[in-house]
Coordinates of C-alpha atoms in Angstrom, one line a residue:
Chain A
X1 CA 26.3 37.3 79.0
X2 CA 29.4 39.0 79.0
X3 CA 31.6 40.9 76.4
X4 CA 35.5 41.6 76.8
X5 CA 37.2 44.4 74.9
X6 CA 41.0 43.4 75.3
X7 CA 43.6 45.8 73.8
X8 CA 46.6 43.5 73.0
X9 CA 50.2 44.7 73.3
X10 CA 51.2 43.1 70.1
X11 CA 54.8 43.5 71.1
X12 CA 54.0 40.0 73.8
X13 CA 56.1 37.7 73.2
X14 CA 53.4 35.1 74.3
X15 CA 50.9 37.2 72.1
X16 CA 53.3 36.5 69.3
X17 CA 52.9 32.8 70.0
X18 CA 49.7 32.7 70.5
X19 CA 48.9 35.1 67.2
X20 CA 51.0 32.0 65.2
X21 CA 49.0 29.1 66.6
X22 CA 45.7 29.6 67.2
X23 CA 45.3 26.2 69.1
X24 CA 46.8 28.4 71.9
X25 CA 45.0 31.6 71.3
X26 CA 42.1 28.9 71.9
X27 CA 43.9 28.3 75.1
X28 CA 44.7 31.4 76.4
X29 CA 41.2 32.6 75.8
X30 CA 40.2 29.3 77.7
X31 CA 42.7 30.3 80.8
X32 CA 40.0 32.7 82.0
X33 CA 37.3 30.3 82.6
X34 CA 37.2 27.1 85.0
X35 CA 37.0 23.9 83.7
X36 CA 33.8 22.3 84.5
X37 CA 31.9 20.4 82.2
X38 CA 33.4 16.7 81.3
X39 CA 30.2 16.0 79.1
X40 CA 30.4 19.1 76.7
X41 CA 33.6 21.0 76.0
X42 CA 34.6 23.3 78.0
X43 CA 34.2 26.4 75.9
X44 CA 30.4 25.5 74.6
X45 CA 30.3 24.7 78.3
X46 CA 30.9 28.9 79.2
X47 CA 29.7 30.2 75.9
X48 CA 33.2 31.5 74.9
X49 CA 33.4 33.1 71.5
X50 CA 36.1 35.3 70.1
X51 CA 37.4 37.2 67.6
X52 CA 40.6 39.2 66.8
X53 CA 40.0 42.3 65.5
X54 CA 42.3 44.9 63.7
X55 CA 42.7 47.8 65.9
X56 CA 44.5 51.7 64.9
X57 CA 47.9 50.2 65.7
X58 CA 47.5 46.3 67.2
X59 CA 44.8 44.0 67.9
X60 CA 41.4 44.2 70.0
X61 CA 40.7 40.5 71.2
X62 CA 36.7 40.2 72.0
X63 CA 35.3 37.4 73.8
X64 CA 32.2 36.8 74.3
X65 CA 30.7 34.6 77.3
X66 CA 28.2 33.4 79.8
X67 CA 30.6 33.0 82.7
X68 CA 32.4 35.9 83.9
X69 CA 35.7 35.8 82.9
X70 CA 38.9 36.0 85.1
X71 CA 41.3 38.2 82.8
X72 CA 43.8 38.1 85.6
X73 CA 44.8 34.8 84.6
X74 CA 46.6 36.1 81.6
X75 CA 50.2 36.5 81.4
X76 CA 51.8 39.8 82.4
X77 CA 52.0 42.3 79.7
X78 CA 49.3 40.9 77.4
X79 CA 47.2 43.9 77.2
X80 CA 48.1 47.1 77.4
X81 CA 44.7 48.5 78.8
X82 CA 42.6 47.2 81.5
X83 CA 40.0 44.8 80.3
X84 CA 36.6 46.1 79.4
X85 CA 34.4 43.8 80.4
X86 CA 30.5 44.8 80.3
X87 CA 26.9 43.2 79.5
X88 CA 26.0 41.6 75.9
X89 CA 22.7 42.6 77.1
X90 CA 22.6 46.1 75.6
X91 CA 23.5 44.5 72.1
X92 CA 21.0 41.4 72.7
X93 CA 18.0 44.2 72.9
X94 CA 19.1 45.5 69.7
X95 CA 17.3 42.2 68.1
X96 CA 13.8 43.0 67.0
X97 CA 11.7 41.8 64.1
X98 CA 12.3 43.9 61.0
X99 CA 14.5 46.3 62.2
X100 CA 17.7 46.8 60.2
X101 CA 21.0 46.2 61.9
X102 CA 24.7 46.2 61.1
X103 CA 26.8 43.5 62.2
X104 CA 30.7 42.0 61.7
X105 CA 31.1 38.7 61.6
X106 CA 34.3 36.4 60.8
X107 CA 32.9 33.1 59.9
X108 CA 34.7 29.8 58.2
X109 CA 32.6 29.1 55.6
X110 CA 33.0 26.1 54.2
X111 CA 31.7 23.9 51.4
X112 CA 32.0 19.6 51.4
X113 CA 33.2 18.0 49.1
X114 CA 32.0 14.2 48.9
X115 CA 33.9 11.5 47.4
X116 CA 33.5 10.9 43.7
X117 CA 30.9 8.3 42.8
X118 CA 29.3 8.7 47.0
X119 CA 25.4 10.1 46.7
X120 CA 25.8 13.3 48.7
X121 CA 24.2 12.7 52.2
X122 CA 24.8 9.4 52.2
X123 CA 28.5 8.9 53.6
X124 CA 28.6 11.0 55.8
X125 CA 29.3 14.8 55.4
X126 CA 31.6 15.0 53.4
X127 CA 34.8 16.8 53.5
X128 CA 34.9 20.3 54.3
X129 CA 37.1 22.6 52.8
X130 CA 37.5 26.4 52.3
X131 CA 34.7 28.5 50.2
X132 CA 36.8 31.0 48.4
X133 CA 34.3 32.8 46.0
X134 CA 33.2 35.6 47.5
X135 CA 29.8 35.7 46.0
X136 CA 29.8 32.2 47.2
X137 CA 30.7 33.5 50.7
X138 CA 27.7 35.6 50.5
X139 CA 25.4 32.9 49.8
X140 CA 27.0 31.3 52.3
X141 CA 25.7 33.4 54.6
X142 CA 22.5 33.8 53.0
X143 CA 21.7 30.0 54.0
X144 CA 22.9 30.3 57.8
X145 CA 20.3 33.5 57.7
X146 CA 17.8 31.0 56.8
X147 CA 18.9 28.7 59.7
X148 CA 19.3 31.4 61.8
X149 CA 16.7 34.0 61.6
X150 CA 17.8 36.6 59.7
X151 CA 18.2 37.8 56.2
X152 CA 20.6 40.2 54.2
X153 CA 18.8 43.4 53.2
X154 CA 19.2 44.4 49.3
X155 CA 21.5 47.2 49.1
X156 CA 20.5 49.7 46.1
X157 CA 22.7 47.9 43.6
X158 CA 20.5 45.2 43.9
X159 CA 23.4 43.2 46.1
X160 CA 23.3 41.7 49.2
X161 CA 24.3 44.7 51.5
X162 CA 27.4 43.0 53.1
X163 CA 30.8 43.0 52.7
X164 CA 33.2 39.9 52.6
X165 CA 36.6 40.2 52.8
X166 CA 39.1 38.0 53.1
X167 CA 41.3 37.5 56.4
X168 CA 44.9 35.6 57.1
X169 CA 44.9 32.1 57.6
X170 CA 44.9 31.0 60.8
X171 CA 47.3 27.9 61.8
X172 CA 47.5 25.7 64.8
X173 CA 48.1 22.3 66.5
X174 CA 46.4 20.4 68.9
X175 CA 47.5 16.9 69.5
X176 CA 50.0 16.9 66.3
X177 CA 47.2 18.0 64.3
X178 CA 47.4 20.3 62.3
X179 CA 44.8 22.9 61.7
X180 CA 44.0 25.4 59.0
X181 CA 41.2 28.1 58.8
X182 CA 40.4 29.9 55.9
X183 CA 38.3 32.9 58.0
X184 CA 36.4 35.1 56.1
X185 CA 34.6 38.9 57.5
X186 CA 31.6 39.5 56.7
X187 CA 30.6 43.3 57.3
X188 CA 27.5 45.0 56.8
X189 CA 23.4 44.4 57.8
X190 CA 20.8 42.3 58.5
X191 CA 16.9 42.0 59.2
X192 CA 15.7 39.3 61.7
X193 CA 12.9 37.3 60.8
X194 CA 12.9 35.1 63.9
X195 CA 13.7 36.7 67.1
X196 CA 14.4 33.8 68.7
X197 CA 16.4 32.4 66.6
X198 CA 18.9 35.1 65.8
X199 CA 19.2 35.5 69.5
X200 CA 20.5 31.7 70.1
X201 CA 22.7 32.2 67.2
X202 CA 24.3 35.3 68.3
X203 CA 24.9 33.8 71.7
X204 CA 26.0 29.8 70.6
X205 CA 27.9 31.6 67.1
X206 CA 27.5 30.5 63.7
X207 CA 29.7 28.2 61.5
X208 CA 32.5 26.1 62.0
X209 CA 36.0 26.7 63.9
X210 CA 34.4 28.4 66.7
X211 CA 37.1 27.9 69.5
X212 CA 39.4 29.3 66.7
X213 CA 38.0 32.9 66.8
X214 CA 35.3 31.9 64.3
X215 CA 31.5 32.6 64.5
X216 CA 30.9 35.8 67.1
X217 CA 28.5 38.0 65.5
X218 CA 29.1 41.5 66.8
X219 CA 25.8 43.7 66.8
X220 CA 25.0 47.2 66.3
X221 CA 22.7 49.8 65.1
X222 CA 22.4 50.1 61.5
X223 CA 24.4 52.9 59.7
X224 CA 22.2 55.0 57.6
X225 CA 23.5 56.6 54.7
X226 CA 23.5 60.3 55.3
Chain B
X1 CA 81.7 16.1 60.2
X2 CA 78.6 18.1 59.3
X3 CA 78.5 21.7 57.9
X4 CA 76.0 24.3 58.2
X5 CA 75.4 27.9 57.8
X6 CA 73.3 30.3 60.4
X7 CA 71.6 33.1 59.0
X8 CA 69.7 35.6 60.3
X9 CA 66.4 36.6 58.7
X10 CA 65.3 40.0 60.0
X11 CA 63.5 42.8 58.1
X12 CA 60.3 45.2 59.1
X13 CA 58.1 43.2 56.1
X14 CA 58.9 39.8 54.4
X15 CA 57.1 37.4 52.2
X16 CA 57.1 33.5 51.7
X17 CA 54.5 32.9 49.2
X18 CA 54.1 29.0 49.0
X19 CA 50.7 28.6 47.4
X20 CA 50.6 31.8 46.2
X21 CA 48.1 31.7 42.6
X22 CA 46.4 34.5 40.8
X23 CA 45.3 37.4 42.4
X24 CA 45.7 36.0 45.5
X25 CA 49.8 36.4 47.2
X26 CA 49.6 34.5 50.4
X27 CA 53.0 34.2 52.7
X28 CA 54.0 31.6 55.0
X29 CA 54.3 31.8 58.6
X30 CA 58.2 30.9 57.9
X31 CA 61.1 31.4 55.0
X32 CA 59.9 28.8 52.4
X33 CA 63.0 26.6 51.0
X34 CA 62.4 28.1 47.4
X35 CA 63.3 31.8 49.0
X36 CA 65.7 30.9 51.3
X37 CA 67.6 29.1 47.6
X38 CA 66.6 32.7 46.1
X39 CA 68.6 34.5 48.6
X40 CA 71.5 32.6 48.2
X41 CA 71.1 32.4 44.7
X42 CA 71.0 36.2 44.6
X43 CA 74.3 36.3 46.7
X44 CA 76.3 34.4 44.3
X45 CA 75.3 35.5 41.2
X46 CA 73.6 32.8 40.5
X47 CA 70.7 33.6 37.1
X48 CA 67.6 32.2 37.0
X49 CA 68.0 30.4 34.0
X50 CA 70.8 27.8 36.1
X51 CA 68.6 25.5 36.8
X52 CA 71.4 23.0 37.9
X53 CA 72.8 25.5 40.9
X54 CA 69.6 26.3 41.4
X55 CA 68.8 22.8 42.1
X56 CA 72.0 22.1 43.9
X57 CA 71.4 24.5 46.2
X58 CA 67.2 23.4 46.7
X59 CA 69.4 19.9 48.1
X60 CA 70.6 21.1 51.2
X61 CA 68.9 20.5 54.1
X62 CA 67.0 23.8 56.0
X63 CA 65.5 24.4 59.2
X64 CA 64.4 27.5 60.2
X65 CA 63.6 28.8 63.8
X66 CA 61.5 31.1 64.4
X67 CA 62.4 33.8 66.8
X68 CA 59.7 36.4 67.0
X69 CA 56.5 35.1 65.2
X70 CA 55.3 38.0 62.4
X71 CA 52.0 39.4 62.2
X72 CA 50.2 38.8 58.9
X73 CA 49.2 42.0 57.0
X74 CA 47.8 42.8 53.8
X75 CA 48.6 45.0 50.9
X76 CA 45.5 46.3 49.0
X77 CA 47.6 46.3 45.4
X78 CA 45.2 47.2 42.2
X79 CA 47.6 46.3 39.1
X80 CA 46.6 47.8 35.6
X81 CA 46.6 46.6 32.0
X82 CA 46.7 43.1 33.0
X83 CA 46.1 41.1 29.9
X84 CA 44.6 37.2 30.2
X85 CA 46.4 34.1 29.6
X86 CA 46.2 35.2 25.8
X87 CA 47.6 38.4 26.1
X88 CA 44.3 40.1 25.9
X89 CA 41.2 42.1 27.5
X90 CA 43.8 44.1 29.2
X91 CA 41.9 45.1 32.5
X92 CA 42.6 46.3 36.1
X93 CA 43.2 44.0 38.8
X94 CA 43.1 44.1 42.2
X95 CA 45.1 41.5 44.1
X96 CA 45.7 40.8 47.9
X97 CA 48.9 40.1 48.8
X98 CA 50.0 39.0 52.4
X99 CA 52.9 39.9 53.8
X100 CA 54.9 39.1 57.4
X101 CA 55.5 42.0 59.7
X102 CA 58.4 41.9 62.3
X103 CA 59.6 38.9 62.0
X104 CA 63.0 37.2 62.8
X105 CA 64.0 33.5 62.0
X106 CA 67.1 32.0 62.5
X107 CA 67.1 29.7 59.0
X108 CA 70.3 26.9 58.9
X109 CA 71.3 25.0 56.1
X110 CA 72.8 21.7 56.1
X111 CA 75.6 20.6 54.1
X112 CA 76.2 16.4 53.5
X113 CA 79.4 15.6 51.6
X114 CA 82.1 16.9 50.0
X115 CA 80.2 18.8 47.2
X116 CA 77.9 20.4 49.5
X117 CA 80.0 21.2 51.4
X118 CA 81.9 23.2 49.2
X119 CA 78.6 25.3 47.4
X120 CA 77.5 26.4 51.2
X121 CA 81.3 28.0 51.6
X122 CA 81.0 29.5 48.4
X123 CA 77.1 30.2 49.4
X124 CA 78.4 31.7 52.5
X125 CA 81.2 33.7 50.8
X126 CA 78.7 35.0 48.3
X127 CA 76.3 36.3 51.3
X128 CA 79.6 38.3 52.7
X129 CA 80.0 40.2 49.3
X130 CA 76.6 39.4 47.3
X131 CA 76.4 39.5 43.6
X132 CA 72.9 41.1 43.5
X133 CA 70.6 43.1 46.0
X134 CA 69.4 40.8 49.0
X135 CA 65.6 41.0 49.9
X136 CA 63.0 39.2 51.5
X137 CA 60.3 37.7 49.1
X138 CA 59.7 41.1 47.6
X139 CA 62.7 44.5 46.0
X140 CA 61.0 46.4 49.0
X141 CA 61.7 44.1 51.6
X142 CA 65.2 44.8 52.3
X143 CA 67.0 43.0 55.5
X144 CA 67.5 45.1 59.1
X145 CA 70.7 43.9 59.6
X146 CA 73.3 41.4 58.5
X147 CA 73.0 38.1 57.4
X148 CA 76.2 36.9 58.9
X149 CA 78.0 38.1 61.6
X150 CA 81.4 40.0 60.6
X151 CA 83.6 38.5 63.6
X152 CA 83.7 35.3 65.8
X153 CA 80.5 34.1 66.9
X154 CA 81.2 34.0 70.4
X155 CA 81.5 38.5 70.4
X156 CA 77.5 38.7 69.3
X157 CA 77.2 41.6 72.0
X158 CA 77.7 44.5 69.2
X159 CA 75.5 42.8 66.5
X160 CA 73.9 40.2 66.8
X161 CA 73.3 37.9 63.6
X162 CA 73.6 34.5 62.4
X163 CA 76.7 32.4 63.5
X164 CA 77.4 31.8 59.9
X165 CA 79.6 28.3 59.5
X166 CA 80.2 26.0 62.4
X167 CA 80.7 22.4 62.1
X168 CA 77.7 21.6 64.1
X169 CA 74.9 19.6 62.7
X170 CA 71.6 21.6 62.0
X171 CA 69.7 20.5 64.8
X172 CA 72.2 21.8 67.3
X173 CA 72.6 24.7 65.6
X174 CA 68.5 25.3 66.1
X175 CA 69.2 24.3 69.5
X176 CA 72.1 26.2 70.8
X177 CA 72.2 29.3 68.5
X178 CA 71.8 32.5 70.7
X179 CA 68.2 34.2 70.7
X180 CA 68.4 36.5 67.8
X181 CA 66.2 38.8 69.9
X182 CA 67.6 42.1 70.9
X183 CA 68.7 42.6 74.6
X184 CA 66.6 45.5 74.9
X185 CA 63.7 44.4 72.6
X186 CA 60.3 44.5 74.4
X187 CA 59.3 41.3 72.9
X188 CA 61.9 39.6 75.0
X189 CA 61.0 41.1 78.5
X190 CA 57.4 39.9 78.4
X191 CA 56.8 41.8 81.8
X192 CA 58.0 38.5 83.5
X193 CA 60.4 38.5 86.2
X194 CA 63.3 37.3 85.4
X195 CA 63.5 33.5 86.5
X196 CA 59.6 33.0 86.8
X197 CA 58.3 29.8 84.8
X198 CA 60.7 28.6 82.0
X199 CA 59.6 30.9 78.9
X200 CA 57.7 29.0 75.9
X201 CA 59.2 27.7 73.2
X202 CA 60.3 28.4 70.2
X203 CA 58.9 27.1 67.1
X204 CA 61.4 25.5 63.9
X205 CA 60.4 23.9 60.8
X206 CA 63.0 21.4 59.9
X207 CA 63.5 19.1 56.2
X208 CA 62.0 15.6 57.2
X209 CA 61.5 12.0 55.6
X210 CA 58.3 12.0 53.6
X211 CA 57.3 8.6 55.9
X212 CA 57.8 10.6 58.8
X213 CA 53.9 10.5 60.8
X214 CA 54.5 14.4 61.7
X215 CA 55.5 15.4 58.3
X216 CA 53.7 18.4 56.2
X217 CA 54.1 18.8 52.8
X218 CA 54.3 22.3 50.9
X219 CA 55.5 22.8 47.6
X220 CA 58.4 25.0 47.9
X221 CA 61.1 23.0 46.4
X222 CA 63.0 24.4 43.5
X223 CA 63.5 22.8 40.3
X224 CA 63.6 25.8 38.1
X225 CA 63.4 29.8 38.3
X226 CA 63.4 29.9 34.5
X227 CA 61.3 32.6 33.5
X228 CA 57.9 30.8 32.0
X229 CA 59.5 27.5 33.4
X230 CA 59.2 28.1 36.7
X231 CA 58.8 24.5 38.7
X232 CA 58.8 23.5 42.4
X233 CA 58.5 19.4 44.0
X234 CA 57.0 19.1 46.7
X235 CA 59.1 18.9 50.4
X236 CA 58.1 17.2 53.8
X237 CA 59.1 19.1 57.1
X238 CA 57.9 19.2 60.4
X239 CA 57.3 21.0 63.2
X240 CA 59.5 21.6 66.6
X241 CA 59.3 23.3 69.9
X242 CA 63.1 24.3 70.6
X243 CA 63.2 24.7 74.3
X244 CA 64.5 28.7 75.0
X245 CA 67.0 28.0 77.6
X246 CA 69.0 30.6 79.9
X247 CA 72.2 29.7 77.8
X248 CA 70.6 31.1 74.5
X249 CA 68.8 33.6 76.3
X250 CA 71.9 35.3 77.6
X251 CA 74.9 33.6 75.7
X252 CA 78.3 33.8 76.4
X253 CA 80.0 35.6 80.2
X254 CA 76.9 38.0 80.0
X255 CA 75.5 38.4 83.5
X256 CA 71.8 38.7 84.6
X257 CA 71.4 41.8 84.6

């Protein structure tokens, strides 16, 4: 597995358009991978995640994938700072049974809302739409821990020790759809109960909207209070 | 015969709240048609409390362009003594509220009979001398440059702004008005050579038909600014790419340089 650090030069003029629709941040991201798979799509295909991160003065665009990526593909004066490309291995290893970590996360969480009168489950899955309450973002991610092998450690207040704030909302078309993405970042830590588990989901992402820089868990050693 | 006004929309930090509620101040990506009648409200001296200019001016048509996408960023803004909806439990508040950095648009307005006509020459006499400060969604947000430009529109070399009148109908105006990017900006080099693959396009929001199968709707329409009254309808627009051509690029006898 691979992880880019890009350093964006926010003054791009194509990182200006792809920062307004994130349909073509998807695309751009895409640019640096070859198009293989017809059966699955092309980004679950090479395990691309990524994530737009605030950065001292611009933006540090993370990707994270199985195939080595070909940053040459993207247009001149992107970045203004070689790529970084190195193993996700390092992280991965971080992953042990009971041992605290800290992570960031931006994740679209979202609740469904089911037509009035419908039996939830029954039609379907209902329509999903933006889960605003933080609290309720926490629990959120208090049930993909449960699907995914970890849990949120209580933090002295008696809180779950993670942070959620919210971010900008993304926009996008594809197709004369139009898309909208509430993100949400989570930061702070969390204990694996399932090895396994946690590992799949830090390497397939978590959530929905992950071609739209949604679901890469970022891992690292847990930050003691000193 | 159409009419329409070109304005340039340029400043460091602007805001377009269009679903703004609460404690939460979002902006949109674009001038929403309720600030864009603010503005112009401001420049004529228009009050609040006219609802009927007010809502004679939310019935001209608007497009904007957008000619360097902002970046989102966000104030962390505590506000104190905040009482509730009954004017008690005064508390502290902390809100987040969005705002668009370095952004320029190029936002038209459309004028359709006589009437019209006539409010967007006194809108665009009022923008030349305005009544009351000019700013962009917030007091802080004060404009970069003008409006308007001060001469002809064909000598943008000095300044360049909007175009102001011209008796062009507002989709040619998106069309053919001049980049409103500086010559020497770096978000107009790109780092590509000159002449390489035709640069993307630009992106405008433009007033459609409600029926129309690419429309979006936002609530951004005016009715009333009244304090305690204030009201907005709903208004369908779409989406455009504007194709950035050589012509708009570098306008006028201007050589490649």
């Amino acid at each position: 597995m691979f992880l880019s650090r890009l350093t964006v030069d926010v003054t791009s003029r194509n990182f200006r358009l792809d920062y307004a629709d994130v349909h073509q941040m998807h695309r751009t991201v895409m640019s640096a991978f070859p198009d293989l798979d017809a059966k699955r799509t092309a980004r679950a295909h090479c395990g691309a995640l990524w994530r737009l991160d605030e950065h001292e003065r611009g933006f540090v665009l993370l990707v994270q994938s199985r195939l080595e990526p070909k940053w040459a593909a993207l247009p001149a004066g992107y970045l203004t700072a070689p790529p970084d490309v190195r193993s996700l291995d390092p992280f991965l290893r971080l992953i042990a049974p009971g041992r605290k970590i800290s992570f960031r996360l931006v994740a679209n969480p979202t609740r469904a809302i089911h037509p009035p009168g419908s039996v939830p489950g029954t039609r379907g899955r209902g329509r999903p739409v933006p889960q605003r309450l933080p609290a309720k973002q926490v629990e959120w991610l208090a049930r993909k821990g449960e699907q995914h092998g970890f849990v949120l450690p209580v933090g002295r207040d008696g809180q779950a020790d993670v942070a959620p704030a919210p971010r900008p909302g993304l926009r996008g078309r594809s197709d004369g759809n139009t898309i909208t993405i509430e993100p949400v970042r989570f930061d702070g830590h969390l204990v694996p109960t399932d090895v396994e588990a946690l590992r799949a989901a830090v390497l397939a992402g978590i959530g929905r909207a992950k071609a739209y820089g949604c679901g890469l868990i970022s891992l690292g050693p847990a930050r003691e209070a000193g | 015969m159409s009419l329409s006004l070109a304005l340039c929309f340029d400043a460091p930090m602007q805001s377009w709240g269009a679903r703004s509620q609460h404690i939460h101040r979002d902006t949109a990506r674009e001038p929403t048609k309720s600030g864009v009648v603010g503005v112009l409200a401001a420049a004529m001296g228009v009050p609040r409390e006219d609802t009927e200019k007010i809502t004679a001016l939310a019935e001209l048509s608007l497009g904007v362009r957008v000619d360097r996408e902002g970046l989102v960023e966000r104030d962390f803004h505590t506000a104190q003594n905040v009482p509730n909806t009954e004017g008690l439990g005064h508390r502290t508040v902390i809100s987040h509220r969005y705002y668009l950095s370095d952004a320029v648009f190029l936002v038209v307005l459309e004028a359709e009979g006589a009437d019209q006509e006539a409010l967007l020459r006194r809108a665009e006499a009022g923008l030349r001398a305005p009544a009351w400060p000019l700013y962009f969604g917030r007091k802080a947000f004060v404009p970069a440059r003008p409006l308007l430009h001060a001469s002809e529109p064909a000598d943008r070399r000095d300044h360049p702004s909007g175009w102001g009148l011209s008796d062009l109908p507002l989709r040619t105006v998106l069309m053919t008005h001049p980049w409103l990017e500086a010559d020497d900006s770096p978000h107009r080099l790109d780092g590509r050579p000159r002449g390489e693959d035709a640069p993307r396009p630009l992106r405008a929001v433009i007033d459609c038909d409600a029926t129309d199968e690419r429309a979006e709707i936002r609530s951004d329409h005016p009715l009333s600014f009244a304090r305690g009254d204030r009201r907005f309808a709903s208004r369908s627009f779409k989406t455009l790419d504007i194709p950035l051509t050589p012509a708009m690029i570098s306008p006028g006898d201007r050589s490649c340089s």
